Amino acid sequence: MPTVQHTVVDSPYDLLTLVAVDGVLSRMHMTQQRHRPPEETFGTPDPRPFTEAVRQLDAYFAGELTEFDLPLKLVGTPFQLRVWEQLRLIPYGETRTYGELAEALGKPAASRAVGLANGKNPVSIIVPCHRVIGAGGSLTGYGGGLDRKKRLLAFEAGARDDALF
């Protein structure tokens, strides 16, 4: 049976609950997040497996880190895992549309499926699902809420006053 542990850290965008399976980060949840599993699935409280994740998150929120380099243990369908890997390729401060991601996956008609997989991303921010926008540049769906998505995109664009959108 796998060992599941969690810790809660503060961030400029909410408290973040980090969950590790066998010592490897597998989920990160904001409070009041869509698709947030029940807290009893978070395992025992223990900050030890999260030292590097917390260090990198702190550096990201300080504007000093633009790309996370963490081992992840993500659980999803093969298609979801492919979408999440594509998300990690979107450069800091840039966006892609659902259609562009579908095209990159070789499935140009799958933008809706890409959106569904994007919404199930278990490690938001680190796997930057906030960088995906609608076809016309509109801000669409984000499990953490559109306000957070807008703030994260503005932060990455350097508009710390959140006036980008």
XYZ file of N, CA, C and O in Angstrom:
660
model
N 0.850 -1.187 0.000
C 0.000 0.000 0.000
C 0.894 1.248 0.000
O 1.832 1.343 0.782
N 0.605 2.206 -0.864
C 1.455 3.398 -0.939
C 1.323 4.281 0.316
O 0.282 4.311 0.963
N 2.391 4.990 0.599
C 2.395 5.960 1.689
C 1.953 7.305 1.128
O 2.540 7.802 0.165
N 0.914 7.889 1.727
C 0.386 9.178 1.270
C 0.580 10.193 2.393
O 0.187 9.955 3.531
N 1.203 11.321 2.039
C 1.477 12.381 3.007
C 1.101 13.721 2.400
O 1.039 13.865 1.178
N 0.877 14.691 3.270
C 0.554 16.024 2.769
C 1.110 17.099 3.691
O 1.475 16.832 4.836
N 1.162 18.292 3.135
C 1.474 19.480 3.905
C 0.690 20.634 3.299
O 0.275 20.574 2.148
N 0.498 21.674 4.078
C -0.221 22.863 3.614
C 0.744 24.039 3.683
O 1.409 24.249 4.700
N 0.838 24.780 2.569
C 1.707 25.947 2.512
C 0.896 27.153 2.038
O -0.090 27.010 1.330
N 1.342 28.307 2.445
C 0.681 29.541 2.030
C 1.267 29.998 0.699
O 2.418 29.700 0.379
N 0.463 30.694 -0.070
C 0.932 31.282 -1.325
C 0.146 32.569 -1.543
O -0.869 32.794 -0.887
N 0.572 33.396 -2.481
C -0.183 34.619 -2.771
C -1.570 34.343 -3.355
O -2.389 35.238 -3.450
N -1.823 33.090 -3.742
C -3.079 32.769 -4.413
C -3.997 31.881 -3.590
O -5.081 31.560 -4.043
N -3.569 31.467 -2.430
C -4.401 30.637 -1.559
C -3.483 29.705 -0.775
O -2.300 29.588 -1.078
N -4.075 29.028 0.185
C -3.361 27.929 0.810
C -3.277 26.804 -0.213
O -4.242 26.538 -0.935
N -2.130 26.145 -0.263
C -1.930 25.037 -1.186
C -1.686 23.777 -0.377
O -0.841 23.768 0.521
N -2.419 22.730 -0.686
C -2.210 21.431 -0.056
C -1.431 20.569 -1.025
O -1.913 20.263 -2.122
N -0.228 20.200 -0.647
C 0.622 19.346 -1.463
C 0.473 17.915 -0.964
O 0.508 17.680 0.249
N 0.304 16.978 -1.882
C 0.109 15.569 -1.536
C 1.183 14.755 -2.250
O 1.396 14.913 -3.457
N 1.857 13.879 -1.490
C 2.880 13.003 -2.055
C 2.455 11.549 -1.896
O 1.843 11.178 -0.895
N 2.785 10.752 -2.890
C 2.596 9.313 -2.829
C 3.987 8.698 -2.871
O 4.761 8.963 -3.809
N 4.304 7.944 -1.847
C 5.634 7.338 -1.715
C 6.741 8.375 -1.871
O 7.753 8.157 -2.529
N 6.520 9.560 -1.276
C 7.524 10.608 -1.238
C 7.631 11.468 -2.481
O 8.500 12.330 -2.555
N 6.760 11.259 -3.491
C 6.824 12.020 -4.735
C 5.539 12.830 -4.892
O 4.431 12.290 -4.757
N 5.684 14.104 -5.188
C 4.532 14.985 -5.349
C 3.575 14.418 -6.400
O 3.982 14.113 -7.518
N 2.301 14.294 -6.025
C 1.320 13.758 -6.971
C 0.118 14.672 -7.148
O -0.577 14.578 -8.149
N -0.126 15.553 -6.175
C -1.270 16.463 -6.286
C -0.952 17.755 -5.535
O -0.168 17.776 -4.597
N -1.607 18.826 -5.973
C -1.552 20.093 -5.259
C -2.910 20.746 -5.426
O -3.382 20.922 -6.553
N -3.526 21.082 -4.317
C -4.887 21.607 -4.351
C -4.980 22.963 -3.666
O -4.362 23.188 -2.639
N -5.771 23.831 -4.267
C -6.135 25.093 -3.648
C -7.425 24.854 -2.854
O -8.160 23.915 -3.156
N -7.672 25.700 -1.879
C -8.972 25.603 -1.212
C -10.027 26.082 -2.203
O -9.738 26.851 -3.116
N -11.225 25.602 -2.065
C -12.340 25.956 -2.957
C -11.960 25.763 -4.419
O -12.192 26.620 -5.263
N -11.378 24.629 -4.711
C -10.961 24.278 -6.064
C -11.897 23.210 -6.612
O -12.238 22.267 -5.912
N -12.276 23.361 -7.855
C -13.065 22.334 -8.514
C -12.224 21.057 -8.589
O -11.013 21.112 -8.755
N -12.853 19.923 -8.439
C -12.217 18.601 -8.486
C -11.290 18.359 -7.289
O -10.416 17.500 -7.359
N -11.464 19.112 -6.207
C -10.655 18.869 -5.003
C -11.185 17.614 -4.324
O -12.355 17.544 -3.961
N -10.327 16.611 -4.151
C -10.800 15.377 -3.506
C -11.008 15.581 -2.007
O -10.540 16.578 -1.433
N -11.679 14.652 -1.375
C -11.894 14.762 0.076
C -10.562 14.765 0.831
O -9.609 14.083 0.438
N -10.522 15.523 1.909
C -9.281 15.662 2.674
C -8.778 14.349 3.240
O -7.581 14.183 3.445
N -9.666 13.385 3.464
C -9.203 12.092 3.994
C -8.315 11.349 3.000
O -7.628 10.399 3.372
N -8.267 11.784 1.752
C -7.373 11.157 0.762
C -5.983 11.783 0.763
O -5.113 11.331 0.023
N -5.765 12.798 1.584
C -4.490 13.515 1.594
C -3.409 12.819 2.418
O -2.263 13.225 2.382
N -3.764 11.789 3.161
C -2.787 11.069 3.963
C -2.404 11.813 5.230
O -3.077 12.751 5.656
N -1.301 11.396 5.804
C -0.866 11.962 7.076
C -0.101 13.272 6.858
O 0.600 13.429 5.858
N -0.231 14.200 7.789
C 0.530 15.448 7.685
C 2.023 15.182 7.920
O 2.393 14.543 8.900
N 2.851 15.622 7.006
C 4.292 15.452 7.133
C 4.968 16.343 6.085
O 4.868 16.077 4.888
N 5.665 17.380 6.496
C 6.270 18.298 5.528
C 7.542 17.772 4.859
O 7.993 18.326 3.866
N 8.121 16.691 5.364
C 9.427 16.229 4.871
C 9.502 15.945 3.367
O 10.494 16.312 2.740
N 8.498 15.306 2.747
C 8.659 15.025 1.313
C 8.568 16.255 0.409
O 8.778 16.140 -0.801
N 8.272 17.408 0.977
C 7.927 18.573 0.161
C 8.961 19.688 0.186
O 8.713 20.778 -0.340
N 10.115 19.458 0.757
C 11.123 20.512 0.904
C 11.454 21.181 -0.425
O 11.418 22.409 -0.536
N 11.749 20.395 -1.446
C 12.130 20.967 -2.744
C 10.933 21.605 -3.441
O 11.062 22.671 -4.068
N 9.767 21.004 -3.332
C 8.564 21.590 -3.949
C 8.264 22.954 -3.329
O 7.973 23.922 -4.047
N 8.363 23.051 -2.019
C 8.098 24.316 -1.338
C 9.165 25.342 -1.727
O 8.848 26.507 -1.989
N 10.417 24.921 -1.816
C 11.487 25.846 -2.221
C 11.212 26.391 -3.622
O 11.299 27.597 -3.864
N 10.828 25.518 -4.554
C 10.569 25.967 -5.918
C 9.309 26.818 -6.002
O 9.275 27.806 -6.742
N 8.278 26.479 -5.258
C 7.070 27.318 -5.245
C 7.387 28.713 -4.705
O 6.946 29.714 -5.265
N 8.157 28.771 -3.621
C 8.553 30.077 -3.064
C 9.332 30.895 -4.097
O 9.094 32.098 -4.254
N 10.247 30.246 -4.818
C 11.031 30.948 -5.834
C 10.134 31.408 -6.992
O 10.296 32.513 -7.513
N 9.174 30.586 -7.374
C 8.222 30.964 -8.434
C 7.431 32.198 -8.007
O 7.348 33.179 -8.749
N 6.866 32.168 -6.820
C 6.053 33.292 -6.348
C 6.881 34.546 -6.095
O 6.349 35.654 -6.120
N 8.184 34.391 -5.892
C 9.079 35.540 -5.743
C 9.524 36.076 -7.103
O 10.260 37.068 -7.166
N 9.113 35.422 -8.196
C 9.498 35.854 -9.527
C 10.895 35.414 -9.924
O 11.471 35.928 -10.879
N 11.455 34.443 -9.196
C 12.830 33.997 -9.444
C 12.912 32.672 -10.200
O 13.999 32.261 -10.591
N 11.795 31.984 -10.384
C 11.777 30.675 -11.045
C 10.707 30.687 -12.123
O 9.574 31.097 -11.864
N 11.073 30.261 -13.310
C 10.106 30.260 -14.405
C 9.759 28.853 -14.884
O 8.847 28.682 -15.688
N 10.487 27.860 -14.425
C 10.231 26.481 -14.837
C 10.494 25.547 -13.665
O 11.585 25.557 -13.093
N 9.500 24.756 -13.316
C 9.634 23.807 -12.214
C 10.396 22.578 -12.686
O 10.238 22.117 -13.817
N 11.222 22.065 -11.804
C 11.998 20.860 -12.070
C 11.808 19.918 -10.886
O 12.664 19.827 -10.011
N 10.649 19.294 -10.858
C 10.308 18.402 -9.753
C 9.883 17.047 -10.288
O 9.171 16.973 -11.292
N 10.276 15.980 -9.607
C 9.699 14.688 -9.978
C 8.223 14.695 -9.585
O 7.844 15.226 -8.536
N 7.403 14.142 -10.459
C 5.965 14.089 -10.205
C 5.471 12.667 -10.401
O 5.968 11.948 -11.276
N 4.496 12.286 -9.622
C 3.828 11.000 -9.784
C 2.371 11.311 -10.082
O 1.537 11.418 -9.178
N 2.068 11.515 -11.366
C 0.725 11.894 -11.779
C -0.064 10.656 -12.174
O 0.452 9.769 -12.848
N -1.322 10.636 -11.774
C -2.207 9.521 -12.097
C -3.323 10.050 -12.978
O -4.022 11.004 -12.616
N -3.451 9.454 -14.152
C -4.493 9.855 -15.092
C -4.538 8.875 -16.246
O -3.752 7.934 -16.312
N -5.444 9.135 -17.163
C -5.522 8.307 -18.359
C -4.309 8.603 -19.239
O -3.663 9.650 -19.080
N -4.003 7.735 -20.188
C -2.886 8.039 -21.093
C -3.060 9.384 -21.812
O -2.095 10.136 -21.966
N -4.283 9.705 -22.216
C -4.520 10.988 -22.886
C -4.279 12.153 -21.923
O -3.631 13.146 -22.289
N -4.787 12.055 -20.695
C -4.554 13.117 -19.718
C -3.059 13.326 -19.484
O -2.584 14.458 -19.463
N -2.322 12.242 -19.341
C -0.881 12.358 -19.114
C -0.190 13.056 -20.283
O 0.714 13.878 -20.076
N -0.632 12.791 -21.510
C -0.059 13.465 -22.680
C -0.391 14.956 -22.663
O 0.464 15.792 -22.988
N -1.628 15.289 -22.307
C -2.019 16.708 -22.216
C -1.192 17.402 -21.148
O -0.651 18.493 -21.373
N -1.061 16.792 -19.986
C -0.307 17.414 -18.893
C 1.153 17.605 -19.269
O 1.772 18.598 -18.876
N 1.710 16.684 -20.048
C 3.084 16.856 -20.520
C 3.173 18.045 -21.475
O 4.129 18.824 -21.424
N 2.169 18.225 -22.330
C 2.137 19.384 -23.228
C 2.049 20.686 -22.433
O 2.646 21.700 -22.822
N 1.299 20.678 -21.339
C 1.186 21.882 -20.512
C 2.552 22.311 -19.997
O 2.857 23.508 -19.933
N 3.375 21.350 -19.647
C 4.704 21.656 -19.101
C 5.619 22.285 -20.152
O 6.643 22.874 -19.816
N 5.241 22.171 -21.434
C 6.050 22.742 -22.509
C 5.681 24.193 -22.825
O 6.379 24.845 -23.598
N 4.597 24.691 -22.244
C 4.200 26.084 -22.485
C 5.137 26.989 -21.687
O 5.178 26.906 -20.456
N 5.882 27.838 -22.344
C 6.841 28.686 -21.629
C 6.167 29.661 -20.654
O 5.041 30.116 -20.878
N 6.887 29.961 -19.612
C 6.474 30.950 -18.619
C 6.099 32.247 -19.325
O 6.806 32.722 -20.219
N 4.980 32.825 -18.938
C 4.549 34.099 -19.490
C 3.856 33.988 -20.833
O 3.475 35.001 -21.407
N 3.702 32.776 -21.366
C 3.026 32.583 -22.650
C 1.753 31.778 -22.434
O 1.553 31.177 -21.379
N 0.909 31.777 -23.446
C -0.331 30.998 -23.394
C -0.461 30.181 -24.671
O 0.191 30.469 -25.676
N -1.308 29.177 -24.602
C -1.689 28.375 -25.756
C -3.199 28.180 -25.679
O -3.771 28.188 -24.589
N -3.814 27.960 -26.822
C -5.240 27.660 -26.828
C -5.431 26.148 -26.719
O -4.508 25.365 -26.977
N -6.646 25.773 -26.382
C -6.975 24.351 -26.347
C -6.746 23.727 -27.714
O -6.232 22.610 -27.821
N -7.100 24.455 -28.765
C -6.898 23.965 -30.129
C -5.430 23.768 -30.465
O -5.058 22.794 -31.123
N -4.579 24.689 -30.027
C -3.144 24.546 -30.274
C -2.591 23.317 -29.566
O -1.745 22.602 -30.113
N -3.064 23.071 -28.350
C -2.615 21.872 -27.635
C -3.084 20.612 -28.345
O -2.328 19.643 -28.475
N -4.336 20.615 -28.801
C -4.872 19.459 -29.523
C -4.040 19.207 -30.784
O -3.701 18.054 -31.100
N -3.699 20.270 -31.478
C -2.867 20.166 -32.683
C -1.498 19.580 -32.336
O -0.996 18.692 -33.039
N -0.894 20.045 -31.262
C 0.420 19.548 -30.845
C 0.372 18.064 -30.487
O 1.370 17.356 -30.631
N -0.784 17.604 -30.039
C -0.959 16.188 -29.702
C -1.285 15.341 -30.925
O -1.442 14.120 -30.817
N -1.424 15.987 -32.080
C -1.776 15.267 -33.295
C -3.243 14.901 -33.374
O -3.638 14.028 -34.127
N -4.064 15.603 -32.590
C -5.502 15.360 -32.558
C -6.232 16.696 -32.679
O -6.818 17.189 -31.719
N -6.196 17.299 -33.869
C -6.725 18.659 -34.024
C -8.202 18.829 -33.696
O -8.631 19.926 -33.379
N -8.975 17.757 -33.710
C -10.402 17.857 -33.389
C -10.675 17.615 -31.902
O -11.838 17.573 -31.494
N -9.639 17.479 -31.103
C -9.812 17.091 -29.704
C -9.693 18.245 -28.713
O -9.393 18.022 -27.545
N -9.961 19.474 -29.141
C -9.777 20.601 -28.213
C -10.687 20.487 -26.993
O -10.292 20.854 -25.891
N -11.876 19.960 -27.173
C -12.782 19.778 -26.033
C -12.216 18.743 -25.043
O -12.230 18.940 -23.835
N -11.682 17.637 -25.571
C -11.071 16.612 -24.718
C -9.832 17.171 -24.018
O -9.569 16.848 -22.846
N -9.085 18.016 -24.715
C -7.928 18.670 -24.101
C -8.396 19.532 -22.929
O -7.782 19.537 -21.863
N -9.496 20.260 -23.125
C -10.036 21.088 -22.051
C -10.438 20.274 -20.840
O -10.178 20.665 -19.697
N -11.048 19.123 -21.065
C -11.445 18.256 -19.955
C -10.223 17.721 -19.215
O -10.195 17.689 -17.986
N -9.211 17.303 -19.968
C -7.983 16.812 -19.338
C -7.280 17.932 -18.581
O -6.766 17.735 -17.476
N -7.264 19.119 -19.175
C -6.654 20.281 -18.533
C -7.318 20.549 -17.183
O -6.659 20.830 -16.192
N -8.651 20.440 -17.144
C -9.395 20.686 -15.916
C -9.146 19.661 -14.827
O -9.409 19.917 -13.662
N -8.624 18.509 -15.192
C -8.330 17.448 -14.212
C -6.859 17.435 -13.797
O -6.432 16.538 -13.076
N -6.094 18.411 -14.244
C -4.677 18.499 -13.888
C -4.540 18.460 -12.365
O -5.055 19.332 -11.672
N -3.822 17.474 -11.826
C -3.735 17.350 -10.374
C -2.679 18.231 -9.714
O -2.599 18.286 -8.486
N -1.850 18.904 -10.497
C -0.761 19.698 -9.922
C -0.736 21.068 -10.602
O 0.221 21.432 -11.287
N -1.806 21.831 -10.419
C -1.866 23.144 -11.054
C -0.700 24.011 -10.596
O -0.076 23.735 -9.576
N -0.416 25.018 -11.334
C 0.717 25.943 -11.205
C 2.006 25.246 -11.634
O 2.671 25.718 -12.543
N 2.351 24.128 -11.015
C 3.567 23.403 -11.387
C 3.420 22.827 -12.794
O 4.327 22.919 -13.613
N 2.278 22.223 -13.076
C 1.899 21.846 -14.438
C 0.932 22.956 -14.849
O -0.215 22.977 -14.419
N 1.405 23.937 -15.626
C 0.727 25.232 -15.749
C -0.537 25.260 -16.616
O -0.578 25.855 -17.691
N -1.593 24.675 -16.103
C -2.861 24.672 -16.830
C -3.468 26.075 -16.932
O -4.313 26.321 -17.797
N -3.018 26.992 -16.088
C -3.521 28.375 -16.163
C -3.078 29.071 -17.452
O -3.641 30.092 -17.823
N -2.105 28.509 -18.148
C -1.594 29.119 -19.382
C -2.416 28.742 -20.613
O -2.042 29.091 -21.731
N -3.527 28.049 -20.426
C -4.372 27.656 -21.555
C -5.596 28.558 -21.599
O -6.278 28.754 -20.584
N -5.845 29.103 -22.791
C -6.936 30.061 -22.968
C -7.849 29.614 -24.106
O -7.517 28.693 -24.853
N -8.966 30.295 -24.240
C -9.916 29.999 -25.303
C -9.404 30.466 -26.659
O -8.454 31.251 -26.761
N -10.070 30.004 -27.706
C -9.641 30.265 -29.084
C -9.490 31.748 -29.392
O -8.563 32.154 -30.079
N -10.370 32.584 -28.897
C -10.291 34.011 -29.181
C -9.479 34.779 -28.163
O -9.546 36.006 -28.103
N -8.712 34.080 -27.352
C -7.928 34.737 -26.316
C -8.688 34.928 -25.019
O -8.200 35.573 -24.097
N -9.886 34.359 -24.956
C -10.703 34.528 -23.749
C -10.199 33.635 -22.616
O -9.607 32.579 -22.844
N -10.413 34.098 -21.408
C -10.094 33.284 -20.244
C -11.256 32.330 -20.024
O -12.375 32.757 -19.765
N -10.965 31.067 -20.143
C -11.997 30.058 -19.952
C -11.546 29.110 -18.866
O -10.352 28.951 -18.632
N -12.494 28.499 -18.219
C -12.297 27.494 -17.188
C -10.945 27.399 -16.521
O -9.918 27.393 -17.175
N -10.961 27.335 -15.229
C -9.777 27.072 -14.419
C -10.278 26.506 -13.106
O -11.141 27.117 -12.462
N -9.764 25.345 -12.728
C -10.226 24.684 -11.513
C -10.093 25.536 -10.272
O -10.832 25.380 -9.314
N -9.141 26.468 -10.284
C -8.943 27.358 -9.144
C -9.744 28.639 -9.239
O -9.644 29.497 -8.373
N -10.546 28.776 -10.303
C -11.361 29.976 -10.498
C -10.713 30.943 -11.468
O -9.477 31.059 -11.526
N -11.549 31.631 -12.231
C -11.022 32.551 -13.256
C -10.241 33.712 -12.657
O -9.302 34.212 -13.277
N -10.621 34.173 -11.468
C -9.878 35.263 -10.849
C -8.426 34.841 -10.594
O -7.492 35.602 -10.885
N -8.226 33.638 -10.071
C -6.862 33.154 -9.841
C -6.107 32.999 -11.164
O -4.919 33.306 -11.244
N -6.790 32.478 -12.176
C -6.149 32.310 -13.479
C -5.679 33.664 -14.004
O -4.541 33.810 -14.451
N -6.542 34.650 -13.926
C -6.202 35.995 -14.379
C -5.003 36.534 -13.603
O -4.074 37.095 -14.188
N -4.993 36.336 -12.310
C -3.891 36.829 -11.485
C -2.575 36.113 -11.792
O -1.521 36.737 -11.842
N -2.645 34.777 -12.007
C -1.431 34.033 -12.342
C -0.860 34.473 -13.691
O 0.351 34.654 -13.831
N -1.734 34.653 -14.680
C -1.264 35.101 -15.993
C -0.680 36.509 -15.915
O 0.356 36.800 -16.533
N -1.309 37.377 -15.168
C -0.795 38.734 -15.002
C 0.546 38.715 -14.277
O 1.481 39.434 -14.658
N 0.654 37.886 -13.258
C 1.913 37.749 -12.527
C 3.031 37.320 -13.463
O 4.107 37.910 -13.493
N 2.757 36.297 -14.276
C 3.793 35.807 -15.185
C 4.127 36.823 -16.277
O 5.244 36.842 -16.789
N 3.165 37.639 -16.627
C 3.417 38.670 -17.643
C 4.126 39.882 -17.057
O 4.470 40.806 -17.778
N 4.310 39.895 -15.749
C 4.994 40.999 -15.100
C 4.074 42.110 -14.665
O 4.532 43.142 -14.184
N 2.786 41.915 -14.820
C 1.802 42.934 -14.426
C 1.317 42.629 -13.019
O 0.208 42.176 -12.810
N 2.156 42.854 -12.063
C 1.844 42.477 -10.680
C 0.663 43.255 -10.105
O 0.117 42.901 -9.085
N 0.233 44.303 -10.781
C -0.960 45.011 -10.302
C -2.226 44.356 -10.812
O -3.321 44.851 -10.609
N -2.083 43.196 -11.504
C -3.213 42.413 -12.000
C -4.036 43.162 -13.029
O -5.203 42.852 -13.226
N -3.465 44.116 -13.715
C -4.237 44.922 -14.666
C -4.174 44.380 -16.103
O -4.638 45.018 -17.002
N -3.591 43.192 -16.297
C -3.424 42.660 -17.642
C -4.757 42.315 -18.293
O -4.956 42.542 -19.471
N -5.687 41.742 -17.549
C -6.950 41.288 -18.142
C -8.126 42.052 -17.586
O -8.189 42.436 -16.491
